XYZ file of N, CA, C and O in Angstrom:
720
model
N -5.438 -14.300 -51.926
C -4.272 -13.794 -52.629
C -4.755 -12.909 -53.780
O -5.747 -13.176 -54.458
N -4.062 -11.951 -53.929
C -4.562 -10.734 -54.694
C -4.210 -11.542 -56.350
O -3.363 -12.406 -56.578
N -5.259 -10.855 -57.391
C -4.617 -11.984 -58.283
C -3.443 -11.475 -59.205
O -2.982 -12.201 -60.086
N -3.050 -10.396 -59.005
C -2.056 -9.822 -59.950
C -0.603 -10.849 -59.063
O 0.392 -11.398 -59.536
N -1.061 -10.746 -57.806
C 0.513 -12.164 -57.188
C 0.058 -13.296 -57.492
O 1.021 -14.031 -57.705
N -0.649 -13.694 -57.591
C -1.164 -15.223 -58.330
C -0.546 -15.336 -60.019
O -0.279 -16.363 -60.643
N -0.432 -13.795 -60.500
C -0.176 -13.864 -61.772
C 0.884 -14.065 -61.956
O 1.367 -14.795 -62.822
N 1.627 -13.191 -60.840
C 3.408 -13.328 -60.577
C 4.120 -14.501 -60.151
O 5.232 -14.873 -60.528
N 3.143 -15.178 -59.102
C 3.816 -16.414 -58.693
C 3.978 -17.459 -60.213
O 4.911 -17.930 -60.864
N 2.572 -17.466 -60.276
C 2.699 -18.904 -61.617
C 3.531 -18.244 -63.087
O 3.587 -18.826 -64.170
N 3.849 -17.526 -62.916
C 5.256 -16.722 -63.997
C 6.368 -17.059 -63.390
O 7.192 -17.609 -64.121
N 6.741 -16.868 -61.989
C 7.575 -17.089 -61.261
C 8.245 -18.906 -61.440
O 9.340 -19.463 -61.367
N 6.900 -19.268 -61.688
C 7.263 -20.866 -61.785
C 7.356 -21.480 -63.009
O 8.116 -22.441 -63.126
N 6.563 -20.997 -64.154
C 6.717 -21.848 -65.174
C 7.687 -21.165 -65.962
O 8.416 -21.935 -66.587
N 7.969 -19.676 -66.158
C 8.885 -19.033 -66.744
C 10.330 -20.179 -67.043
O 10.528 -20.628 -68.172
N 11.145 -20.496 -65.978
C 12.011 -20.838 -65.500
C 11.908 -21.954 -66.885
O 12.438 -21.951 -67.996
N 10.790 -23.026 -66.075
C 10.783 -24.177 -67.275
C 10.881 -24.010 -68.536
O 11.612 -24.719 -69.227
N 10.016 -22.859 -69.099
C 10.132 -22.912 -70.321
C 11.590 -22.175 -71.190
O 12.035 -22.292 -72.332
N 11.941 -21.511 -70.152
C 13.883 -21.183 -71.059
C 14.560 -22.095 -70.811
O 15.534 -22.228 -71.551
N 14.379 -23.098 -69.716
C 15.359 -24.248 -69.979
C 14.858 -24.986 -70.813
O 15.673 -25.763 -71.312
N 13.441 -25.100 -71.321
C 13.437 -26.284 -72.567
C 13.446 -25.353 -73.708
O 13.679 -25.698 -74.866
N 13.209 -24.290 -73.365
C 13.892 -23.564 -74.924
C 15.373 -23.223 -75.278
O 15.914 -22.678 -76.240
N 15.733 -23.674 -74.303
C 17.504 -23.419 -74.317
C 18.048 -24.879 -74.814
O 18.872 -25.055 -75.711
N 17.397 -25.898 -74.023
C 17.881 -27.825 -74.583
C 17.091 -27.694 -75.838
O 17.793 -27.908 -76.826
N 15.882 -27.417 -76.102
C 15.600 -27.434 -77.430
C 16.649 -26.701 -78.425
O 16.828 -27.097 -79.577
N 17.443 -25.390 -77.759
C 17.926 -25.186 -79.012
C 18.986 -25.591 -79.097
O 19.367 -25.729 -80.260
N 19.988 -25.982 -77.990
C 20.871 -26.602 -77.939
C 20.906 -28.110 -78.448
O 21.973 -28.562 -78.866
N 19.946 -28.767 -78.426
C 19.731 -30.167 -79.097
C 19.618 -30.354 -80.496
O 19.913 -31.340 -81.172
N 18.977 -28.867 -80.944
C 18.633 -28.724 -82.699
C 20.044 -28.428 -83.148
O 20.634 -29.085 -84.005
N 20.465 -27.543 -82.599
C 21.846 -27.347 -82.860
C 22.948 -28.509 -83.310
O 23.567 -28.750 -84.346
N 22.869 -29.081 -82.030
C 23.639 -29.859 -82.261
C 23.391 -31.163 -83.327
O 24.368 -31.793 -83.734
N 21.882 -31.554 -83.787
C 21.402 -32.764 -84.652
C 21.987 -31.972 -85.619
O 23.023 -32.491 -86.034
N 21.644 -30.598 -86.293
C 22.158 -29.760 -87.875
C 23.665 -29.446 -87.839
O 24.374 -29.269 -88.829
N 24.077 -29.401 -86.457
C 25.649 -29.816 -86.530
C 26.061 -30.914 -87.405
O 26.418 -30.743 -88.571
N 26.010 -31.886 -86.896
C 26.046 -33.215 -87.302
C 24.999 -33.378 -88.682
O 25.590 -33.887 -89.634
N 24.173 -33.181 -88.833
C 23.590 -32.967 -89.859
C 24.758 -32.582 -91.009
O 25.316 -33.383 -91.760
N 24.922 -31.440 -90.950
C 25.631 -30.373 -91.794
C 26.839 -31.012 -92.229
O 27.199 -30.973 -93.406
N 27.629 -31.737 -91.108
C 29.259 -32.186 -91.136
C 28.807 -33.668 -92.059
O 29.326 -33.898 -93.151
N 27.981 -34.410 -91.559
C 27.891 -35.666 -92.487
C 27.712 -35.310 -94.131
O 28.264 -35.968 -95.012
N 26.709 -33.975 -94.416
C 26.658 -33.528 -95.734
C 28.010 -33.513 -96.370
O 28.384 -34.226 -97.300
N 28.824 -32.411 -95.602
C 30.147 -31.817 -96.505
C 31.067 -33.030 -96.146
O 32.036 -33.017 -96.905
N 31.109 -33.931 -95.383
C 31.971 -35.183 -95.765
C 31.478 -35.932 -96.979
O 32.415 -36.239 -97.716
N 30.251 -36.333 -97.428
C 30.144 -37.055 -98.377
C 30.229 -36.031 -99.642
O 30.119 -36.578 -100.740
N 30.361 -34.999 -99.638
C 30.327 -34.431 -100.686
C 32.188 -34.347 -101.087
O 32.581 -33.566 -101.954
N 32.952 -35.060 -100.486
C 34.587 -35.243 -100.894
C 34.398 -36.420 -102.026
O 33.625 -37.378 -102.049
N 35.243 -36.050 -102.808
C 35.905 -37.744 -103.325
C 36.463 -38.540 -103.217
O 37.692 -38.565 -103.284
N 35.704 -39.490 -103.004
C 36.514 -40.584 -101.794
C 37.470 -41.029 -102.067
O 37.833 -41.885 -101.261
N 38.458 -40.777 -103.297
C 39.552 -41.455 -103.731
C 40.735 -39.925 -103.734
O 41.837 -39.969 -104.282
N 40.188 -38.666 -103.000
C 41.203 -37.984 -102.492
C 41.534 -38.279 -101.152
O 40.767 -38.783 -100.331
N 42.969 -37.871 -100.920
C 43.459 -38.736 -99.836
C 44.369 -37.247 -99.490
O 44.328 -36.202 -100.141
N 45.312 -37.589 -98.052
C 46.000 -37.127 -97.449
C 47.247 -37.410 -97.219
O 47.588 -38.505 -97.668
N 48.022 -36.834 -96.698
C 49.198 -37.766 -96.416
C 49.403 -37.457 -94.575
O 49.125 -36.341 -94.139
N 49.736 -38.195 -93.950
C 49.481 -37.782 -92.412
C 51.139 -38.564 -92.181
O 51.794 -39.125 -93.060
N 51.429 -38.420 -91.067
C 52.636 -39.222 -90.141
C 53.489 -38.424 -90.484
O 53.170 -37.547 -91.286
N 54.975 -38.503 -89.920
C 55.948 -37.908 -89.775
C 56.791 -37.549 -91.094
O 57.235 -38.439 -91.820
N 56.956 -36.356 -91.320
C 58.119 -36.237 -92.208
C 59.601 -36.345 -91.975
O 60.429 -36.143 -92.863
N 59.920 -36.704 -90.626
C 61.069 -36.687 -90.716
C 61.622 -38.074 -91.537
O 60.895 -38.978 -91.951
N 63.016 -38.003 -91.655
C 63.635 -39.462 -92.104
C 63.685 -40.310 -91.256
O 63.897 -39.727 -90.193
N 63.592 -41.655 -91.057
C 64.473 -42.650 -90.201
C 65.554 -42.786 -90.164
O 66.216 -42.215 -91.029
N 66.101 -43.440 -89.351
C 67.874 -44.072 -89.503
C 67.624 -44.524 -90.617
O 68.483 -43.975 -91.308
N 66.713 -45.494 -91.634
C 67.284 -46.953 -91.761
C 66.473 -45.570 -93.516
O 65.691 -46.173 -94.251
N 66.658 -44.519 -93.789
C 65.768 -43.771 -95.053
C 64.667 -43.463 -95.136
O 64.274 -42.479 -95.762
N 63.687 -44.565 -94.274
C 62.178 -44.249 -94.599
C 61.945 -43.223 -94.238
O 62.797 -42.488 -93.739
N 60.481 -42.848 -94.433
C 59.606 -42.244 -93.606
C 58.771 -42.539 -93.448
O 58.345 -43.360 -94.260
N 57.900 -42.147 -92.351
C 56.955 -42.896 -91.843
C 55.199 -41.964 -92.457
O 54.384 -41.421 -91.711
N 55.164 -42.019 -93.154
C 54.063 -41.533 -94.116
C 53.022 -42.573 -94.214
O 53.290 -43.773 -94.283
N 51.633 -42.008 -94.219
C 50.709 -43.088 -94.632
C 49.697 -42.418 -95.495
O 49.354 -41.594 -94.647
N 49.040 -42.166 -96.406
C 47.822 -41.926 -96.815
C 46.303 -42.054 -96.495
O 45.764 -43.146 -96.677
N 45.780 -41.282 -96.153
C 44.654 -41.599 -95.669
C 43.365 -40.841 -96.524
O 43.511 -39.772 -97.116
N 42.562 -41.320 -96.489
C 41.066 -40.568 -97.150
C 40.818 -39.532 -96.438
O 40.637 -39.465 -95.222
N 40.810 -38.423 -97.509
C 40.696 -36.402 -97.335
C 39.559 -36.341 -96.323
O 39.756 -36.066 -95.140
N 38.353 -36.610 -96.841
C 37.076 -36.686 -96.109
C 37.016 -36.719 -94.817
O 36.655 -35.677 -94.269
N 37.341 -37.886 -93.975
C 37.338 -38.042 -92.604
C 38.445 -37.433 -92.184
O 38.049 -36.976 -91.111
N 39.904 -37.010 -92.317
C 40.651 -37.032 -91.967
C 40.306 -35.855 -90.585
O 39.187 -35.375 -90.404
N 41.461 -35.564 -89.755
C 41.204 -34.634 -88.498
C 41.510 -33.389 -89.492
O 40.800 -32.399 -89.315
N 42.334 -33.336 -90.356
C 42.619 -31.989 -90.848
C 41.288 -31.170 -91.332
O 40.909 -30.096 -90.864
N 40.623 -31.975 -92.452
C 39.589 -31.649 -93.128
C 38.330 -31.577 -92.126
O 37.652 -30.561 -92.277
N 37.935 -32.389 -91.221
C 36.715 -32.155 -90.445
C 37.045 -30.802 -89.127
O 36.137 -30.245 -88.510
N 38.184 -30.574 -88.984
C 39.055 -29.361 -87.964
C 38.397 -28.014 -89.348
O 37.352 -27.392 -89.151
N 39.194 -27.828 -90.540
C 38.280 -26.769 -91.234
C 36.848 -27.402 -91.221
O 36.299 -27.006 -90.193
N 36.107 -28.128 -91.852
C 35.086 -28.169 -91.440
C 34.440 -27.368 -90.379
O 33.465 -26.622 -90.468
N 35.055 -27.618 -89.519
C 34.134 -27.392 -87.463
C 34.161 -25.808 -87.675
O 33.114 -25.171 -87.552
N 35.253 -25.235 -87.963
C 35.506 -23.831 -88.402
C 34.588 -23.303 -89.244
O 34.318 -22.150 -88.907
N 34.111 -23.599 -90.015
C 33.224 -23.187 -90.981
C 31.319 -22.899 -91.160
O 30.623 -22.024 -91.677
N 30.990 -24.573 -90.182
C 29.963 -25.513 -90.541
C 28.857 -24.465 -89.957
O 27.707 -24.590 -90.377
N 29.150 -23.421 -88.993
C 28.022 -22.862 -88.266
C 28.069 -22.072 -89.019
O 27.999 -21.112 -88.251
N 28.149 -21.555 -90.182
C 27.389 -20.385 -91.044
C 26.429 -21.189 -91.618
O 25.372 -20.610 -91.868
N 26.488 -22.271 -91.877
C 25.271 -23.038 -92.467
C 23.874 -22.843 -91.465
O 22.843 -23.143 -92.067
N 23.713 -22.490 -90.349
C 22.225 -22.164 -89.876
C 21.815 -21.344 -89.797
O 20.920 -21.238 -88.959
N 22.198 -20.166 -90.638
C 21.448 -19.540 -91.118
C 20.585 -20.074 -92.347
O 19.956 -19.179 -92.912
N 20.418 -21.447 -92.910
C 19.627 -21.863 -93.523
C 18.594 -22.567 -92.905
O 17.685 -23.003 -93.611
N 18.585 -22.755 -91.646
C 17.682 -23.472 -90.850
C 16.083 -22.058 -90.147
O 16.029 -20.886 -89.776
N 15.153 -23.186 -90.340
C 14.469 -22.489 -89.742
C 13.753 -23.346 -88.358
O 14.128 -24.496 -88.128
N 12.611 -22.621 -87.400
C 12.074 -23.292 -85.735
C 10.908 -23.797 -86.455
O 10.232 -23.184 -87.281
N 10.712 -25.371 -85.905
C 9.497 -25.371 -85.890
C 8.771 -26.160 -84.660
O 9.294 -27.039 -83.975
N 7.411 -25.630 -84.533
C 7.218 -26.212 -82.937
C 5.885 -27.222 -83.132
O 4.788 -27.195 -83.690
N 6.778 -28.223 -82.224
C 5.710 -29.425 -82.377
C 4.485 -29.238 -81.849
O 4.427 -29.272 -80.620
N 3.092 -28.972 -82.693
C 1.546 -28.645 -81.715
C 1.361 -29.270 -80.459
O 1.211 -28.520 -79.495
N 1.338 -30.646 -80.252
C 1.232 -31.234 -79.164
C 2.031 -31.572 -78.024
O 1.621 -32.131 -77.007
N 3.577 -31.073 -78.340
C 4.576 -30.973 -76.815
C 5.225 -29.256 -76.715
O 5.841 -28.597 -75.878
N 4.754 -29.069 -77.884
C 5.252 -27.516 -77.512
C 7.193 -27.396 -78.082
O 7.956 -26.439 -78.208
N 7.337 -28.787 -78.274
C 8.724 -28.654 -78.449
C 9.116 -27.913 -79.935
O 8.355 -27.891 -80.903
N 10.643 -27.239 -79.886
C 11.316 -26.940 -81.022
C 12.192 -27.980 -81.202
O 12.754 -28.738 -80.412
N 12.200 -27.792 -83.191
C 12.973 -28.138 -83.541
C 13.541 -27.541 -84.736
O 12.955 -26.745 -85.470
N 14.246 -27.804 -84.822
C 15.582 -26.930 -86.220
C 15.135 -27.748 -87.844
O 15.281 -28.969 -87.908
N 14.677 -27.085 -88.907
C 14.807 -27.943 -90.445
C 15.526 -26.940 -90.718
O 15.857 -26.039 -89.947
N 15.821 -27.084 -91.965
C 16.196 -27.128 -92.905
C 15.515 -25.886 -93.907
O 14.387 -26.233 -94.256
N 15.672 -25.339 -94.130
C 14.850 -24.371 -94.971
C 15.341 -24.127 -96.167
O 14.349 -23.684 -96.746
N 16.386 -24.116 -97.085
C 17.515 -24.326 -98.100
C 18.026 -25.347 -98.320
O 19.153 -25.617 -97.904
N 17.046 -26.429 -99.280
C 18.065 -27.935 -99.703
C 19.275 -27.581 -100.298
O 19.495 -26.578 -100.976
N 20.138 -28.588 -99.958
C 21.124 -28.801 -100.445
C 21.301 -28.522 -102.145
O 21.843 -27.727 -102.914
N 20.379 -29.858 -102.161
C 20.333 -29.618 -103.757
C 19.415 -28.423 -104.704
O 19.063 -28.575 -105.874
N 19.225 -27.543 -104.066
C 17.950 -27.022 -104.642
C 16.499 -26.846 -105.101
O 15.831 -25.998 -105.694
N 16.320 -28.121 -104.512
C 14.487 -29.101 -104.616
C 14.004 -27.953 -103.766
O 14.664 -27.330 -102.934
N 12.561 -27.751 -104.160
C 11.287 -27.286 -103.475
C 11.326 -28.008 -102.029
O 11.575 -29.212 -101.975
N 10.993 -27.004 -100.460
C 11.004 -28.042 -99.702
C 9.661 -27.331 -99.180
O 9.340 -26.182 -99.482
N 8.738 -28.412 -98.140
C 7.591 -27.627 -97.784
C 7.977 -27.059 -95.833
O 8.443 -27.640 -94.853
N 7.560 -25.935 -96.056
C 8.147 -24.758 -94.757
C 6.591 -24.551 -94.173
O 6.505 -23.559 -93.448
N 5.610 -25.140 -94.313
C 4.507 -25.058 -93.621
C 5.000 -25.037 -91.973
O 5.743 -25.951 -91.616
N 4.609 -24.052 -91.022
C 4.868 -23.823 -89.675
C 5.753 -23.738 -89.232
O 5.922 -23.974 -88.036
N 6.754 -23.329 -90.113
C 8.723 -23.193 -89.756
C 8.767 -21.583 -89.981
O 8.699 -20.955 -91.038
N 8.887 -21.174 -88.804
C 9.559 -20.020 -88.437
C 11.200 -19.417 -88.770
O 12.170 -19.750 -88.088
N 11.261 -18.625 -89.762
C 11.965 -18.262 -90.248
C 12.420 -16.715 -89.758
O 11.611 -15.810 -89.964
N 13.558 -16.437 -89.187
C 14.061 -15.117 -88.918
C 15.618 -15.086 -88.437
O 16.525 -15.904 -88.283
N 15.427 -13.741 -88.292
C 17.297 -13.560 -88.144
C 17.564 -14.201 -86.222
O 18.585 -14.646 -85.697
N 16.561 -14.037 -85.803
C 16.913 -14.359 -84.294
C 17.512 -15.988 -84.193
O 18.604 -16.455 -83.870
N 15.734 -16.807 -84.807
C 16.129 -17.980 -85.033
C 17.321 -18.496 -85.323
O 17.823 -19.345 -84.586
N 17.897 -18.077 -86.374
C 19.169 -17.977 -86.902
C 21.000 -17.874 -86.228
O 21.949 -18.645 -86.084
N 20.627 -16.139 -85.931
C 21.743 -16.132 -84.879
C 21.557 -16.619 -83.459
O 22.459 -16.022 -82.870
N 21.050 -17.199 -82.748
C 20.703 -18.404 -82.179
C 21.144 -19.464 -82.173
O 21.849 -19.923 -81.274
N 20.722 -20.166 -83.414
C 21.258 -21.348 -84.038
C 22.629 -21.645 -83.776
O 23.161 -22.627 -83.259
N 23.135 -20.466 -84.295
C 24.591 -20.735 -84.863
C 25.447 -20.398 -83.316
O 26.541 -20.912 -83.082
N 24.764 -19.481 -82.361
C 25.750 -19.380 -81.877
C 25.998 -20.920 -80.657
O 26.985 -21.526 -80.239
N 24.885 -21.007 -80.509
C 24.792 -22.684 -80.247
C 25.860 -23.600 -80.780
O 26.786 -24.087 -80.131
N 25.523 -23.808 -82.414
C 26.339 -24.632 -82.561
C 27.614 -24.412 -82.665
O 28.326 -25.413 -82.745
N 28.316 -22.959 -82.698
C 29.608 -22.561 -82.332
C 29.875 -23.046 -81.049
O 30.874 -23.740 -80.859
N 29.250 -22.819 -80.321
C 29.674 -23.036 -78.643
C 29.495 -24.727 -78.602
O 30.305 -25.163 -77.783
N 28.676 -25.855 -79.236
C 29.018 -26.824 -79.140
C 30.170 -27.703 -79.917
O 30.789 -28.729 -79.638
N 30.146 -26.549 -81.330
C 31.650 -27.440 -81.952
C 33.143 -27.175 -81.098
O 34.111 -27.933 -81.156
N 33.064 -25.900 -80.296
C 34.171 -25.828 -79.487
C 34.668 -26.475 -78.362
O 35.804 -26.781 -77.999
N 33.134 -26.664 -77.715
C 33.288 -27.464 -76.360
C 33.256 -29.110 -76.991
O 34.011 -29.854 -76.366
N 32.730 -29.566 -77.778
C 33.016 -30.482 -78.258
C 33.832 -31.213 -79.667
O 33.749 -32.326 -80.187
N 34.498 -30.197 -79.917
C 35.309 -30.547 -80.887
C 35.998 -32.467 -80.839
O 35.868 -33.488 -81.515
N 36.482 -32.175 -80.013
C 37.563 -33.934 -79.920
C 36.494 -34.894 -80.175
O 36.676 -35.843 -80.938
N 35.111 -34.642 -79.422
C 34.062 -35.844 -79.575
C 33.430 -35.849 -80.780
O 32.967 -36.898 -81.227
N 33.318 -34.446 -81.575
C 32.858 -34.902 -83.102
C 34.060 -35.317 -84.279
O 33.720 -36.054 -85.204
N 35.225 -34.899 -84.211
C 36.585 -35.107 -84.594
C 36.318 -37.228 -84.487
O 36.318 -38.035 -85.416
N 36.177 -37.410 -83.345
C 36.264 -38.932 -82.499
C 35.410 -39.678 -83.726
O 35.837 -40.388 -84.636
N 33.965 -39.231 -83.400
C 32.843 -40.315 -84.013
C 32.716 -39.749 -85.814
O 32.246 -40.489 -86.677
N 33.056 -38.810 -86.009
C 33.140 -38.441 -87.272
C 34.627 -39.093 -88.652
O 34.559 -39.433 -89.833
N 35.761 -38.986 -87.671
C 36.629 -39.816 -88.373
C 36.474 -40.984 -88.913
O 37.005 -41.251 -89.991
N 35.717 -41.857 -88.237
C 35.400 -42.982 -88.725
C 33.851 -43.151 -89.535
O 33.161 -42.136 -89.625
N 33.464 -44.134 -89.971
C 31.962 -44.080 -90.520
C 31.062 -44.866 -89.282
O 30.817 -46.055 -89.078
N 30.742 -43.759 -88.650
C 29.898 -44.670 -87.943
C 28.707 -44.348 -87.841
O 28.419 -43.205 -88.196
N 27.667 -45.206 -87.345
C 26.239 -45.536 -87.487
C 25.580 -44.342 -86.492
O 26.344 -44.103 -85.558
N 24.838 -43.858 -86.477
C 23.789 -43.189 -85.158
C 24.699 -42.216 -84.501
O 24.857 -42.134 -83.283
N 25.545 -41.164 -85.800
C 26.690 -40.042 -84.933
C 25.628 -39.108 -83.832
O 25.936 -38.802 -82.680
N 24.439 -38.793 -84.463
C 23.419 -37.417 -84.020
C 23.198 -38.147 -82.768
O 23.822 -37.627 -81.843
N 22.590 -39.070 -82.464
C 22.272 -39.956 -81.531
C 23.137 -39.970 -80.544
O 23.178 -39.419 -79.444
N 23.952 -40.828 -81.226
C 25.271 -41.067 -80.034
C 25.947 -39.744 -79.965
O 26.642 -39.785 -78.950
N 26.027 -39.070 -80.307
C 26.654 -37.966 -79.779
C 25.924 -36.937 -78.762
O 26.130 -36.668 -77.579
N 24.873 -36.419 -79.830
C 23.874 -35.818 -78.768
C 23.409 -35.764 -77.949
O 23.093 -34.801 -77.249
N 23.168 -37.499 -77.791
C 22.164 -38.157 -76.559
C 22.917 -38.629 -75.250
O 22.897 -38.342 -74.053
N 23.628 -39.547 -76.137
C 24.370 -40.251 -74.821
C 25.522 -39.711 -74.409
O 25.777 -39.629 -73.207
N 26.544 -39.179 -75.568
C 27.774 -38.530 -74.977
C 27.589 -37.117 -74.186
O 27.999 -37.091 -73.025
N 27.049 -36.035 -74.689
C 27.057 -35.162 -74.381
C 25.493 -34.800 -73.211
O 25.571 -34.185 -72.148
N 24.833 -35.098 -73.517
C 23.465 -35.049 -72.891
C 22.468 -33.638 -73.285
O 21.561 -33.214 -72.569
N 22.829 -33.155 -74.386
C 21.918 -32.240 -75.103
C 20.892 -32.337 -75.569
O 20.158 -31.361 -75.721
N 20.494 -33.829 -76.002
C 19.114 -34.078 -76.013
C 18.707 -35.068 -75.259
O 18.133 -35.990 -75.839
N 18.838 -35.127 -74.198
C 18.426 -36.322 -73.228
C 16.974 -36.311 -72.735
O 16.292 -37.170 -72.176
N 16.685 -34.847 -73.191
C 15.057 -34.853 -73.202
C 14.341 -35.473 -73.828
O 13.308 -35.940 -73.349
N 14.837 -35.701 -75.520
C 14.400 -36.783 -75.923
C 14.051 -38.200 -75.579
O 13.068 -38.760 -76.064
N 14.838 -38.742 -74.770
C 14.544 -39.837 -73.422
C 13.850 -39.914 -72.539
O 13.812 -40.940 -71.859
N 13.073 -38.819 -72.279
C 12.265 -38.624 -71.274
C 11.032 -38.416 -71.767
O 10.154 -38.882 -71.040
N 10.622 -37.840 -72.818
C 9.276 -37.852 -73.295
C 8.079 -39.081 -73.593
O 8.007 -40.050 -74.350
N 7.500 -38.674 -72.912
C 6.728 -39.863 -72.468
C 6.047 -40.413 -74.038
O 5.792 -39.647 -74.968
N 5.815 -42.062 -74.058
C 5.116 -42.366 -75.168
C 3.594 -42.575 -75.149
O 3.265 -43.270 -74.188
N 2.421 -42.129 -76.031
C 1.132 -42.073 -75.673
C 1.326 -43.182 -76.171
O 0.757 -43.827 -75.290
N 1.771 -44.153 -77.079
C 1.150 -45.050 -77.417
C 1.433 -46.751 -76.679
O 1.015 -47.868 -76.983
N 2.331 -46.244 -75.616
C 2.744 -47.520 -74.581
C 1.249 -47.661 -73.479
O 1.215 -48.512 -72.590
């Protein structure tokens, strides 16, 4: 075999692999700084602002059926949220793990303004618009399921959402452990 088709075939074959794990890689980073991002701007509410949700109409009997609920979780506030949250990766930068080759999404702009260390984090506009358009396309297709596990306080959202509900990082499950 001539080797310039030897060159073509094994392009032919691994090419493939590596845009689908660069596509779940970015789709998986995406979605952890999704969730990332949304747990930030919920705790940053005051938890003693509230909402008012249920029906305005009257009852027969005068009431109404009104309840108050905490601003933070509510569907209203995490709905703007979802709208918003993907301009935040443009603060993220790639970084690739030496020994699996994998990406992953930090952080490159703390929150609070602390020094952070960016040793081997790839920083650019691609990275970036990338990012975001990812996590646009996953807050849309998944809106109801982060709306779901986000309303409430619950434990392991990145996890359970990422992993098991949706299957965006299910690669993570599959990577073998050296130390078993």
């Amino acid at each position: 075999m001539p080797p310039a088709l030897g060159l073509a075939v094994a392009l032919a074959v691994l090419l493939p692999t590596a845009c689908a794990r660069r596509s779940q890689d970015l789709h998986c980073g995406a979605c952890r700084a999704l969730v990332d991002e949304l747990e930030w701007e919920i705790a940053q509410v005051d938890p003693r602002k509230t909402i008012q949700m249920g029906s305005f109409r009257i009852n027969p009997d005068g009431s109404q059926s009104v309840v108050e609920v905490p601003y933070a979780r509510s569907e209203a506030h995490l709905t703007e949220l979802l709208e918003r949250v993907c301009e935040k990766m443009k603060e993220y930068g790639e970084k690739v793990d030496p020994s699996t080759h994998r990406k992953s999404y930090v952080r490159v702009i703390s929150h609070d303004g602390t020094k952070m260390d960016l040793s081997g984090v790839k920083i650019d506009g691609d990275v970036a618009s990338s990012l975001k358009f990812a996590c646009e396309s996953i807050a849309e297709e998944y809106e109801d399921e982060l709306i779901e596990f986000l309303s409430h306080e619950a434990d392991n959202v990145k996890d359970r959402l990422c992993s098991k509900r949706t299957d965006l990082c299910d690669h993570a499950l599959h990577i073998p452990h050296d130390e078993l």
